[in-house]
Short mmCIF file of N, CA and C in Angstrom, two decimals:
data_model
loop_
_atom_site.label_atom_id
_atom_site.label_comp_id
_atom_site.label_asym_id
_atom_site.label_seq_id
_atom_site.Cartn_x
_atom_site.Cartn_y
_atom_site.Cartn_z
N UNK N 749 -9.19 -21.38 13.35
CA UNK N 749 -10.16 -21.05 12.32
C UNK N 749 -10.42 -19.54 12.27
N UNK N 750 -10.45 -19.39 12.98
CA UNK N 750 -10.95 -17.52 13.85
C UNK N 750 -9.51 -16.50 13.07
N UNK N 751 -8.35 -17.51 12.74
CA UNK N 751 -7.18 -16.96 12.24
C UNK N 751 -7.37 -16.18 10.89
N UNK N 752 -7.77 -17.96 10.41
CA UNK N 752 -8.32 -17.68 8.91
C UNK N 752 -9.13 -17.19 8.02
N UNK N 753 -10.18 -16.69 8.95
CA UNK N 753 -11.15 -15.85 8.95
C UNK N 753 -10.93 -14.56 8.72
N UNK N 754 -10.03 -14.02 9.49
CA UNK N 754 -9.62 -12.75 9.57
C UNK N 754 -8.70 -12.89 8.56
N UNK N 755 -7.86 -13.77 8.28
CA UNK N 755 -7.01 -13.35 7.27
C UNK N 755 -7.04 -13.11 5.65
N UNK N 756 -8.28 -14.16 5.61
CA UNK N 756 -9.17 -14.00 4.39
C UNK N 756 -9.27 -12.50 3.98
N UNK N 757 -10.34 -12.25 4.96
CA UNK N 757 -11.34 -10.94 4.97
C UNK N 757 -9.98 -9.69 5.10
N UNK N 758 -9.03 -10.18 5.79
CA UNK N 758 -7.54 -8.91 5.48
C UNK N 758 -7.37 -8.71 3.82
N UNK N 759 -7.41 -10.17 3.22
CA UNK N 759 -6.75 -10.05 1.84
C UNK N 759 -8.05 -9.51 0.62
N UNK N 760 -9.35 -9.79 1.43
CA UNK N 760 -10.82 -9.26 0.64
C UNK N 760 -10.63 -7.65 0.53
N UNK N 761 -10.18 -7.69 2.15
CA UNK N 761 -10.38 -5.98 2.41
C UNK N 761 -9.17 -4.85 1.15
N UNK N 762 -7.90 -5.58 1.28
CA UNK N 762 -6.92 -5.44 0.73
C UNK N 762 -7.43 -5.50 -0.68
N UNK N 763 -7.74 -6.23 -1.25
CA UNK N 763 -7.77 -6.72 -2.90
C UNK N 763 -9.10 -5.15 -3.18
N UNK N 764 -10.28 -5.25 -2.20
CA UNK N 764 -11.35 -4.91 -2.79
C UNK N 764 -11.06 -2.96 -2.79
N UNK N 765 -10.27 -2.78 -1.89
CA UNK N 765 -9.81 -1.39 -1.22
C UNK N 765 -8.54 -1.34 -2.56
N UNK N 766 -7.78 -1.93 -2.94
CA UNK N 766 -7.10 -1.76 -4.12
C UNK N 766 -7.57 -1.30 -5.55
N UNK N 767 -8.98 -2.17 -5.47
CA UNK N 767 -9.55 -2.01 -6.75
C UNK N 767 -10.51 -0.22 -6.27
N UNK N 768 -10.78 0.05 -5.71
CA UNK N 768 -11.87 1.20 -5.38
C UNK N 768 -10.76 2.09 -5.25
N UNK N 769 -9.70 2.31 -4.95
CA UNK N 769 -8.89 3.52 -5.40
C UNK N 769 -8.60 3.53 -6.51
N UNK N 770 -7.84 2.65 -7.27
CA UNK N 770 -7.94 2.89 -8.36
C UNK N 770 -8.81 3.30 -9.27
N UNK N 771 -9.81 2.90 -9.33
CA UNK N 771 -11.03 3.18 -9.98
C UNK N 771 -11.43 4.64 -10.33
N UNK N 772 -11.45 4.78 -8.32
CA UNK N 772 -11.53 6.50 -8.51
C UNK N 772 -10.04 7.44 -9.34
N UNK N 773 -8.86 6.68 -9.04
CA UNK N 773 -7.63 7.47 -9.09
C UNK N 773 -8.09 7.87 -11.03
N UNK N 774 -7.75 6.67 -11.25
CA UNK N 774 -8.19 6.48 -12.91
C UNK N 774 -8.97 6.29 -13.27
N UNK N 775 -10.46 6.81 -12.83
CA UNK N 775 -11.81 6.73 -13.66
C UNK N 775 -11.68 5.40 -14.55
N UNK N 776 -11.38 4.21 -14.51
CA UNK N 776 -11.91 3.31 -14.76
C UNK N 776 -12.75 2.55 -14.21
N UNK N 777 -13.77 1.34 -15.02
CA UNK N 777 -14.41 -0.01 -13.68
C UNK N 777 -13.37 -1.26 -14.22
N UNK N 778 -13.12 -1.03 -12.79
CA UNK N 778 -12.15 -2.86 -12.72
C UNK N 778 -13.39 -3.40 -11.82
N UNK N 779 -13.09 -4.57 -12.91
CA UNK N 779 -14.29 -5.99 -12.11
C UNK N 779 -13.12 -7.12 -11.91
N UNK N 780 -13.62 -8.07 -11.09
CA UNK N 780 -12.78 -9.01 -11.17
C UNK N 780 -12.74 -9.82 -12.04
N UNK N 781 -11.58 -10.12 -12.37
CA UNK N 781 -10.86 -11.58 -13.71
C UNK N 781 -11.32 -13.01 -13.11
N UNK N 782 -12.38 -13.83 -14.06
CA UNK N 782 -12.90 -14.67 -13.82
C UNK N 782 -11.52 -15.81 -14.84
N UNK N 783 -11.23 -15.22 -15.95
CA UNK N 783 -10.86 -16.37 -16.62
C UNK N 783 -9.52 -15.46 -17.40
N UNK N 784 -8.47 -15.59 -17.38
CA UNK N 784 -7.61 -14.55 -17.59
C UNK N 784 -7.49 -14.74 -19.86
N UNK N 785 -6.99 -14.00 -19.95
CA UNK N 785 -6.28 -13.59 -21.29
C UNK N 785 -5.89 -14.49 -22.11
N UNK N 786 -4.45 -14.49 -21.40
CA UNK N 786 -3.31 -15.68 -21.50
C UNK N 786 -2.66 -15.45 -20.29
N UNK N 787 -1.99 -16.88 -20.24
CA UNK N 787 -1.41 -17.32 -18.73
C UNK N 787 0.05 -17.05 -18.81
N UNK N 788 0.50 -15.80 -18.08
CA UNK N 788 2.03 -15.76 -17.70
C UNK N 788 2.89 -16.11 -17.15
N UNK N 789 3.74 -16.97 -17.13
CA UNK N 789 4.86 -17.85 -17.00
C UNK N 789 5.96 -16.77 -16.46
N UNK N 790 6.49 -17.09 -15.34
CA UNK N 790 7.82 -17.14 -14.37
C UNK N 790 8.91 -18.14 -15.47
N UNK N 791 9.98 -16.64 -15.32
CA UNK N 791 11.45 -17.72 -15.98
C UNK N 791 12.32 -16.59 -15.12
N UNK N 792 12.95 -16.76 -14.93
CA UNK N 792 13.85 -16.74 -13.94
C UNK N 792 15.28 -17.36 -15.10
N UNK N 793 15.93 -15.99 -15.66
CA UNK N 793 16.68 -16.55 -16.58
C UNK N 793 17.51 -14.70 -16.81
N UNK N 794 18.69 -15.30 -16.51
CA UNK N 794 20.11 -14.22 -16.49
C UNK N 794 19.96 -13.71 -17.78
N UNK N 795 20.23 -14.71 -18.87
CA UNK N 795 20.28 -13.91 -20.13
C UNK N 795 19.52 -13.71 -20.50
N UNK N 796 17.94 -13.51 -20.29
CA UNK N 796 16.70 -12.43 -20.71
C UNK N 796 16.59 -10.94 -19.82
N UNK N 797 16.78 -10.33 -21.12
CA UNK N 797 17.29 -8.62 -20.74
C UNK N 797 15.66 -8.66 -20.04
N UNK N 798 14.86 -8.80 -20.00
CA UNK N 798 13.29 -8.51 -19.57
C UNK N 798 12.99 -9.00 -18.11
N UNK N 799 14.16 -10.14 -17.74
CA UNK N 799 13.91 -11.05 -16.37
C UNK N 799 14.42 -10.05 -15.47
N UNK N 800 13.47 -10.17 -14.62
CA UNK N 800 13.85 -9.23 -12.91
C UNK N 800 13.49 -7.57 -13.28
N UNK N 801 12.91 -7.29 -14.52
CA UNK N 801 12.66 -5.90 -14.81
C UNK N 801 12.07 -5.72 -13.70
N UNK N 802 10.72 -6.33 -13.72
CA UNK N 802 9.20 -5.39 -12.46
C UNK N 802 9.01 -6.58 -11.56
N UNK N 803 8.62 -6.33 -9.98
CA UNK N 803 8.41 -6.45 -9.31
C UNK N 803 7.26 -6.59 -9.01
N UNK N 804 7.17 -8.10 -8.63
CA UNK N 804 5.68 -8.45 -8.26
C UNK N 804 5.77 -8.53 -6.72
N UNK N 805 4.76 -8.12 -5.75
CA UNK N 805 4.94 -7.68 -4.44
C UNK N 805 4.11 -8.36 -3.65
N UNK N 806 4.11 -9.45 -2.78
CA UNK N 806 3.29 -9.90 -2.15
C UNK N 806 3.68 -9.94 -0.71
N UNK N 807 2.74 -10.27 0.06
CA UNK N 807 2.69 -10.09 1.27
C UNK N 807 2.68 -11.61 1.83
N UNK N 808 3.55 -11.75 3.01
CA UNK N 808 3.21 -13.34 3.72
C UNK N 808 3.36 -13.23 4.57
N UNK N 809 2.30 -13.87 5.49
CA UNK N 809 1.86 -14.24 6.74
C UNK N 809 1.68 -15.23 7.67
N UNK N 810 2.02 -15.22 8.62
CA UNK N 810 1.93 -16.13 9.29
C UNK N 810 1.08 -16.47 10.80
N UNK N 811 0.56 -17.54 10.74
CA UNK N 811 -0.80 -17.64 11.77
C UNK N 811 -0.43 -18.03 13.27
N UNK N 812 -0.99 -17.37 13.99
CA UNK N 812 0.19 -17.68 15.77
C UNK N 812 -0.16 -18.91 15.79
N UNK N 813 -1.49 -19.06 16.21
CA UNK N 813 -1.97 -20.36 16.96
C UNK N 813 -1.49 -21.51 15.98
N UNK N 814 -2.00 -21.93 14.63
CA UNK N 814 -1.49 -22.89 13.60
C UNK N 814 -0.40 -22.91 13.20
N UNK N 815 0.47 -21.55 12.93
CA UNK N 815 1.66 -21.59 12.11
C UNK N 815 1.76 -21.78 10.77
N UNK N 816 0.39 -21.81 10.46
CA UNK N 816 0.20 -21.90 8.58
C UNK N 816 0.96 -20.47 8.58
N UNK N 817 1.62 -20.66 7.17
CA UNK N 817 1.96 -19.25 6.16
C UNK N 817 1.39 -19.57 5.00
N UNK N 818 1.06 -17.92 5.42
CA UNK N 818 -0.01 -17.68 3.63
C UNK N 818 0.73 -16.48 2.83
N UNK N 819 0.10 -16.52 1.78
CA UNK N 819 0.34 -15.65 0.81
C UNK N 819 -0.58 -14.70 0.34
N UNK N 820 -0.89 -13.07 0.47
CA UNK N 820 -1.74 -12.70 0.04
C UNK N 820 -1.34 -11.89 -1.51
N UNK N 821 -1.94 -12.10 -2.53
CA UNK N 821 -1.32 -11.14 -3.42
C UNK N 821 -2.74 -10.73 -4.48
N UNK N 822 -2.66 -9.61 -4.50
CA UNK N 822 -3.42 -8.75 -4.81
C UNK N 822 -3.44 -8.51 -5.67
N UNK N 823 -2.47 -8.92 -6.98
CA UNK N 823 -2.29 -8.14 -7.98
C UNK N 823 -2.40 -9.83 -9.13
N UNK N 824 -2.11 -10.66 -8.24
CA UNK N 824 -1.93 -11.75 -9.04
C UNK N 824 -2.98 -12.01 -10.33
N UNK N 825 -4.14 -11.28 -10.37
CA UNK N 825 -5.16 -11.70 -11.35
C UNK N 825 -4.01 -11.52 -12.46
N UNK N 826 -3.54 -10.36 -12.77
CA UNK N 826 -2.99 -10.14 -13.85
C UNK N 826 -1.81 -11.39 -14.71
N UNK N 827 -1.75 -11.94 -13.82
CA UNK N 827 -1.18 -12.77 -14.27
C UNK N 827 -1.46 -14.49 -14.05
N UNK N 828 -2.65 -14.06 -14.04
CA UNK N 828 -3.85 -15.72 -14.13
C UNK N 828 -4.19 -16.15 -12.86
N UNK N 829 -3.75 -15.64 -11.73
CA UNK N 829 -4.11 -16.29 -10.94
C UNK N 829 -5.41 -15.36 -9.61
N UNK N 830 -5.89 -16.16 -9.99
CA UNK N 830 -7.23 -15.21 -8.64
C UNK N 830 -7.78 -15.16 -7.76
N UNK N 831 -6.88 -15.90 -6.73
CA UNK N 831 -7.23 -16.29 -5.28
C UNK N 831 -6.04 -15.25 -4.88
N UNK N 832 -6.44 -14.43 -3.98
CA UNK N 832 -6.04 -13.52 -3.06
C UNK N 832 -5.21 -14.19 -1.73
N UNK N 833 -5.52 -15.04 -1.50
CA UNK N 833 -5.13 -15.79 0.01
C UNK N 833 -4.81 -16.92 -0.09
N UNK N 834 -3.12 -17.14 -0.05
CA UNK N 834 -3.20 -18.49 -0.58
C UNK N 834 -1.77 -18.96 0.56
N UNK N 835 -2.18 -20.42 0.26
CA UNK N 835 -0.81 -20.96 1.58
C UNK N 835 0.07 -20.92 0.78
N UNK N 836 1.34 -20.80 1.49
CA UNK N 836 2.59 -20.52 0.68
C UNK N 836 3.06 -21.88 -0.21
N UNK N 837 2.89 -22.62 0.75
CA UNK N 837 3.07 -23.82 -0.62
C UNK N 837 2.65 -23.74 -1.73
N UNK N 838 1.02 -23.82 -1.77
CA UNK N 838 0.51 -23.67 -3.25
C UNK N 838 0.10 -22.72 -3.99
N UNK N 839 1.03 -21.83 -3.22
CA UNK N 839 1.39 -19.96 -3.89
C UNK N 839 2.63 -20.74 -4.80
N UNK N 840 4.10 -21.46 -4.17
CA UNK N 840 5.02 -21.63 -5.09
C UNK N 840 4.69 -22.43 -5.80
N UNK N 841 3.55 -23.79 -5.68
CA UNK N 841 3.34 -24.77 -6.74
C UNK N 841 3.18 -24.71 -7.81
N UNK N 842 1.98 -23.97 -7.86
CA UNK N 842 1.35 -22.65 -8.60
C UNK N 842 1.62 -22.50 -9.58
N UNK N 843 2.35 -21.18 -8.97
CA UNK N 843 3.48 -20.40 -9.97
C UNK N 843 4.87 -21.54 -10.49
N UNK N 844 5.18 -22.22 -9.62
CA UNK N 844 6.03 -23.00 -10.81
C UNK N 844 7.93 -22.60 -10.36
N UNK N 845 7.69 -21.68 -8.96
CA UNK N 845 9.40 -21.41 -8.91
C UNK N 845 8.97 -20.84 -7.36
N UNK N 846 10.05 -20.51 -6.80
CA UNK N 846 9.87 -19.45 -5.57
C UNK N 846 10.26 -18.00 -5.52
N UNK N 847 9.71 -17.28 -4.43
CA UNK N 847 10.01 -16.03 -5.22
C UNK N 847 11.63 -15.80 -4.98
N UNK N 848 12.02 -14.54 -5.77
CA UNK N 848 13.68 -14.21 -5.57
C UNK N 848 13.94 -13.95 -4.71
N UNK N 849 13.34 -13.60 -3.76
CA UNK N 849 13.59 -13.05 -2.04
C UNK N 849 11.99 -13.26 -1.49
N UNK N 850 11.99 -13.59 -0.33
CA UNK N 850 10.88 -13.56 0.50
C UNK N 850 10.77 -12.08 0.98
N UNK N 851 9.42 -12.03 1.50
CA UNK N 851 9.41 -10.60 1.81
C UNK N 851 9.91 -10.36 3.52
N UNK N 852 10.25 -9.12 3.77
CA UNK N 852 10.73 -8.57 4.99
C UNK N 852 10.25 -7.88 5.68
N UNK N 853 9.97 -7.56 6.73
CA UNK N 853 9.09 -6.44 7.62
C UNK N 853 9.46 -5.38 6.73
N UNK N 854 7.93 -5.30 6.62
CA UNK N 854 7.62 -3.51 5.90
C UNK N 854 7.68 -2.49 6.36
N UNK N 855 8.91 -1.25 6.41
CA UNK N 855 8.82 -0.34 7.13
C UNK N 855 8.71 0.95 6.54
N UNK N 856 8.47 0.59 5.47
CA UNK N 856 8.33 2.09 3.88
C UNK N 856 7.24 3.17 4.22
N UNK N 857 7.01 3.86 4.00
CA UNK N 857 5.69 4.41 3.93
C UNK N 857 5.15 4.60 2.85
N UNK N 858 3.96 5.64 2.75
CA UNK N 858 2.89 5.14 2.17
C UNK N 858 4.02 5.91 0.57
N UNK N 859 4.51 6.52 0.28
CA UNK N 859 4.91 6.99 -0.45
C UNK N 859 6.72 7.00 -0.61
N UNK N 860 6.97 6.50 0.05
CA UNK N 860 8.64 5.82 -0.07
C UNK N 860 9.19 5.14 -1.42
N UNK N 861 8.00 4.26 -2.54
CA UNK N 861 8.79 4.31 -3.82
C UNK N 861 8.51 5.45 -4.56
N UNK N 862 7.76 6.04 -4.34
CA UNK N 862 7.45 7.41 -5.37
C UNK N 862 8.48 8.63 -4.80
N UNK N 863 8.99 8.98 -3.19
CA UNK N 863 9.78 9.32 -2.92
C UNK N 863 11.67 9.15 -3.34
N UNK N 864 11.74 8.19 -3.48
CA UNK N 864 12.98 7.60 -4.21
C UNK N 864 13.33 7.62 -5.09
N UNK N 865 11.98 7.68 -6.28
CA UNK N 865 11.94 7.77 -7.56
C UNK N 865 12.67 9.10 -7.65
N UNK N 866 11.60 10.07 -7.38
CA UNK N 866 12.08 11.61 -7.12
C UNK N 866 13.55 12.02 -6.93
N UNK N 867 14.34 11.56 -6.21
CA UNK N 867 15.33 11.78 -5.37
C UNK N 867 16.23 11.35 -5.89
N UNK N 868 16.08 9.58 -6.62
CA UNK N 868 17.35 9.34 -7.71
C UNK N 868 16.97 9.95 -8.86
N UNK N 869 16.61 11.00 -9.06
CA UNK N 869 16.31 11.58 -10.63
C UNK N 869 16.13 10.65 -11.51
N UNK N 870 15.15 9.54 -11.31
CA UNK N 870 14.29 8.97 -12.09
C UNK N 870 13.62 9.49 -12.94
N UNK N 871 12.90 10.39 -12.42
CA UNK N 871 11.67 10.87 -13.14
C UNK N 871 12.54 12.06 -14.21
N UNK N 872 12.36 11.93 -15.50
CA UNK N 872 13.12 12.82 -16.87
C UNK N 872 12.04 13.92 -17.25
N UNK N 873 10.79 14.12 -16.97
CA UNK N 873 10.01 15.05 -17.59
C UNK N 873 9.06 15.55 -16.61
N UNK N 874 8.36 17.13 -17.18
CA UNK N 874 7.59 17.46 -16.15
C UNK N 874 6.64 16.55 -16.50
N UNK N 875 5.85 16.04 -17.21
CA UNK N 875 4.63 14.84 -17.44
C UNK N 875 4.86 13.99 -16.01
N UNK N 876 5.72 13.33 -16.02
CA UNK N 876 6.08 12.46 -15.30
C UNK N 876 6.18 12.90 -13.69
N UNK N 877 6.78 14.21 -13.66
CA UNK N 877 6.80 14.89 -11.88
C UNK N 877 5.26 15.36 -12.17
N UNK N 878 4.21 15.42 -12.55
CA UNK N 878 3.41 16.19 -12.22
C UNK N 878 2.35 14.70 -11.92
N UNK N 879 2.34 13.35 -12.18
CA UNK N 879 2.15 12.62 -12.21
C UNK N 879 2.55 11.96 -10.69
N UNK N 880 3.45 11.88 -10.43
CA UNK N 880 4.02 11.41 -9.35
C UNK N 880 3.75 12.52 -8.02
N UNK N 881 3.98 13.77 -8.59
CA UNK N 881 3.42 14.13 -7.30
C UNK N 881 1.66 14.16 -6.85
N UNK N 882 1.05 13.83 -8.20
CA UNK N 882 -0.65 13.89 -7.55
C UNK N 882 -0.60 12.47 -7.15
N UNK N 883 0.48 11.51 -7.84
CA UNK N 883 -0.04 10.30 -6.74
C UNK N 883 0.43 10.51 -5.47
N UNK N 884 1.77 10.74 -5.31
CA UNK N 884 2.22 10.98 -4.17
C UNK N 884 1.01 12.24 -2.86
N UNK N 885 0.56 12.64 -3.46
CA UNK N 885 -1.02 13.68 -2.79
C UNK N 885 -2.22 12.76 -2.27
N UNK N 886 -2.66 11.51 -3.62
CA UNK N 886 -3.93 11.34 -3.26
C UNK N 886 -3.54 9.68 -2.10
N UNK N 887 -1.89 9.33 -2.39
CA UNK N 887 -1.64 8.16 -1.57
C UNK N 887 -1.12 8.60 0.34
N UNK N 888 -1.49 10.19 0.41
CA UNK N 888 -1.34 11.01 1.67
C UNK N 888 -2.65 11.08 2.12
N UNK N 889 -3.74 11.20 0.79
CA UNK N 889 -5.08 11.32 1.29
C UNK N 889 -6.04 10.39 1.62
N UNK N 890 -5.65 8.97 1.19
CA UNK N 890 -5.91 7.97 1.36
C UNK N 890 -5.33 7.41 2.56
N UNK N 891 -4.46 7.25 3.21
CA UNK N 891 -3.61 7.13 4.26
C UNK N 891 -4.91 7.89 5.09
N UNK N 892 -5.09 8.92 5.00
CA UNK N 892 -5.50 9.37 6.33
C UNK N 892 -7.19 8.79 6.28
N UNK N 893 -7.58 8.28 5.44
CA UNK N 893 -9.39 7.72 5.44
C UNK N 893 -8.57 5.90 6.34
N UNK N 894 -8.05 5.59 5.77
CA UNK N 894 -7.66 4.46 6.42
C UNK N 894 -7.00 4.45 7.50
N UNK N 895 -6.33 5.76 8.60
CA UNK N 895 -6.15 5.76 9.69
C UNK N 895 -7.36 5.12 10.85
N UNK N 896 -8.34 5.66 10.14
CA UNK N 896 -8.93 5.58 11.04
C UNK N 896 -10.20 4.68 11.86
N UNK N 897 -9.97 3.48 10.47
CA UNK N 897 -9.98 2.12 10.60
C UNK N 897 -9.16 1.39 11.57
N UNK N 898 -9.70 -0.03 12.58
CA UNK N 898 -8.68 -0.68 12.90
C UNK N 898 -9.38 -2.25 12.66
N UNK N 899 -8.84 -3.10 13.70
CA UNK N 899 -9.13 -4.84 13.87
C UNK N 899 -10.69 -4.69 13.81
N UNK N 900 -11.51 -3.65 14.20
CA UNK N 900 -12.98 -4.33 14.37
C UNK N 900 -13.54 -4.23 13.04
N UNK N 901 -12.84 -4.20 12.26
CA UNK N 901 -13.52 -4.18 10.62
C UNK N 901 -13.50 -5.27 10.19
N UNK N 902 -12.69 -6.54 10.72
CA UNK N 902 -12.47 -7.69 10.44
C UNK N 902 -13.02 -8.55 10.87
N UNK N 903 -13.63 -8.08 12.02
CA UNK N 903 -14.51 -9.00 13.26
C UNK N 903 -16.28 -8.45 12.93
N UNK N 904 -16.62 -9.90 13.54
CA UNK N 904 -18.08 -9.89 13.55
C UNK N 904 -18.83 -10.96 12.83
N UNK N 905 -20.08 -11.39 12.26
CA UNK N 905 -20.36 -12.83 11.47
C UNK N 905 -19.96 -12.32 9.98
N UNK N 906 -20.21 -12.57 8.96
CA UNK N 906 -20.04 -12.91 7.65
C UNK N 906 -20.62 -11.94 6.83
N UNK N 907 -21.86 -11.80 7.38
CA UNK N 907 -23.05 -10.42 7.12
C UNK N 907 -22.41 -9.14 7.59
N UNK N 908 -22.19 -9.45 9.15
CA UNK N 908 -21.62 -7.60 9.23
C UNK N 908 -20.39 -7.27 8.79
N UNK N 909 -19.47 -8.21 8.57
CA UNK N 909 -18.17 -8.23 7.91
C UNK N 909 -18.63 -7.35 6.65
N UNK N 910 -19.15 -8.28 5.83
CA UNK N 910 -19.88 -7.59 4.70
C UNK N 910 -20.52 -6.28 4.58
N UNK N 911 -21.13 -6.22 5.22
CA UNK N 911 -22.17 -4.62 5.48
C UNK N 911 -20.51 -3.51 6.04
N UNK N 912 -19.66 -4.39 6.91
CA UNK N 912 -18.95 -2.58 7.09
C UNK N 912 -17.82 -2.80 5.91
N UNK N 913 -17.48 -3.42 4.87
CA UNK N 913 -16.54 -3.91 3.87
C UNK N 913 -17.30 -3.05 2.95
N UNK N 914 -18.60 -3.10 2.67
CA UNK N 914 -19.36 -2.08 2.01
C UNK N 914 -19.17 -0.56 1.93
N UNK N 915 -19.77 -0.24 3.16
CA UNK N 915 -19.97 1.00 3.62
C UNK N 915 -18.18 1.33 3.56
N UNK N 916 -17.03 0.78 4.43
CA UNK N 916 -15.70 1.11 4.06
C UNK N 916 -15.60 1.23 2.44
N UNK N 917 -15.57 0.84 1.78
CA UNK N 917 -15.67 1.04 0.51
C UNK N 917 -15.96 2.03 -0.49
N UNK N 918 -17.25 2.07 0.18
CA UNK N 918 -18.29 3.08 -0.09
C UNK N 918 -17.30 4.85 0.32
N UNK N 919 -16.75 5.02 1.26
CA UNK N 919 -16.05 5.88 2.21
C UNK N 919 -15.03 6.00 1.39
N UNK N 920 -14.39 4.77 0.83
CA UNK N 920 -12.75 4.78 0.26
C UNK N 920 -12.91 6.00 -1.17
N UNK N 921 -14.18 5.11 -2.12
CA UNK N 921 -14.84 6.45 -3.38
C UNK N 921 -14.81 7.57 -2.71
N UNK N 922 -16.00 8.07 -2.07
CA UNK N 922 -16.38 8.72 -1.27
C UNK N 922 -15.39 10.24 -1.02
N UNK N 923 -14.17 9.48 -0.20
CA UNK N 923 -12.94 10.11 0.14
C UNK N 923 -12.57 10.20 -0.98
N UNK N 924 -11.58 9.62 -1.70
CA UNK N 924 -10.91 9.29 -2.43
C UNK N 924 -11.12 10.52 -3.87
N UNK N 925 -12.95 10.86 -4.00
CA UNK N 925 -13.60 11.88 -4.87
C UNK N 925 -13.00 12.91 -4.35
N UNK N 926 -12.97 13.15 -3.23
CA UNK N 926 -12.78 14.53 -3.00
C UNK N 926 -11.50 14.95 -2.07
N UNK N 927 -10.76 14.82 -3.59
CA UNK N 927 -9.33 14.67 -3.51
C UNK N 927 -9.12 16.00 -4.43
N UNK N 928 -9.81 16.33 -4.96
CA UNK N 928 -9.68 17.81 -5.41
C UNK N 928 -9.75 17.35 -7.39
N UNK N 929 -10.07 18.23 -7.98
CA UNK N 929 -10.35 18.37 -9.21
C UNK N 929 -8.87 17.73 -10.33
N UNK N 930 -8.20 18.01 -9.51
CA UNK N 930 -6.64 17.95 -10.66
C UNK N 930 -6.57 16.13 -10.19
N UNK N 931 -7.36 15.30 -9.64
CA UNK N 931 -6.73 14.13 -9.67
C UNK N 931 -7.81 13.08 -10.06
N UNK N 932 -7.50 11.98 -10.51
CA UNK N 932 -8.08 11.25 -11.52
C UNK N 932 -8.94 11.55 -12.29
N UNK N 933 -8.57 11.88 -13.26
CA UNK N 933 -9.39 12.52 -14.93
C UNK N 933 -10.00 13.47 -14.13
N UNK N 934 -9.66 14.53 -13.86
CA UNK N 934 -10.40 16.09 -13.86
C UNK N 934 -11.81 15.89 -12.80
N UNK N 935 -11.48 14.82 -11.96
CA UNK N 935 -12.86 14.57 -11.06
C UNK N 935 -12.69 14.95 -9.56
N UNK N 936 -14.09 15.55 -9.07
CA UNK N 936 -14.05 15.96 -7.74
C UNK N 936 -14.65 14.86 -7.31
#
């Protein structure tokens, strides 16, 4: 139980720390998706020029003591679904297929697709390098507010979980502001 607990509050910490950089990066408010749009459908189909374009990225885990595997995905609102933490079974039920590859020990860093991009001369315009390198800046500056976090952010009852998920949060803006003037909409 003590597994699942923590793994929850990994994918809370994850989802809620996703949404608060962004926010700051791009001066928008993201709230969470209670009831989506329209519901996007998985096809998995050779002759659609559009299939396998973008990459949806999730994370899976697995529990020592139980051996449950879960699924955390973070991004899934966008595409109807809004549970963050889910067992892998009824991650594929779900969705309706499995994914094209399971995922693999992550050994990228924090800036390894924006690095690559760069390097295969992806990027065609200065718009675009001047773009990539302030993300590539504020995803160096963020890295270092989250160094210095570890496991005891996850531990504790329900309340203090909450209260330091806050205050971390609170730290992620916080930091994240004072990233210097040239990054997200002209803000210190």
């Amino acid at each position: 139980m003590q597994e699942r607990i923590k793994l929850l509050r990994a994918a809370r910490l994850l989802k809620e720390t996703t949404i608060a950089y962004k926010a700051v990066m791009f001066d928008c408010d993201l709230t969470r998706v209670t009831k989506p749009v329209f519901r996007t459908r998985f096809k998995n189909d050779e002759m659609n020029p559009y299939s396998g374009k973008s990459v949806h990225v999730v994370l899976r885990l697995g529990a020592k003591a139980s051996g449950e595997m879960w699924v955390i995905d973070t991004t899934g609102a966008q595409y109807g679904f809004s549970d963050v933490l889910v067992p892998v079974m009824r991650y594929i039920d779900q969705r309706g297929n499995e994914p094209v590859k399971w995922p693999e020990p992550y050994t990228k860093t924090e800036t390894s697709d924006l690095d690559a991009a760069m390097a295969q001369g992806v990027v065609t315009n200065p718009t675009q390098e001047k773009f990539i390198k302030l993300e590539i800046r504020a995803r160096k500056h963020f890295a270092q507010y989250v160094e210095g976090f570890g496991q005891k952010l996850l531990q504790g009852s329900e309340a203090e979980f909450e209260e330091k998920l806050q205050r971390f949060l609170g730290g992620v803006r916080e930091h994240m502001m004072g990233l210097g003037e040239d990054a997200g909409n002209g803000r210190k």
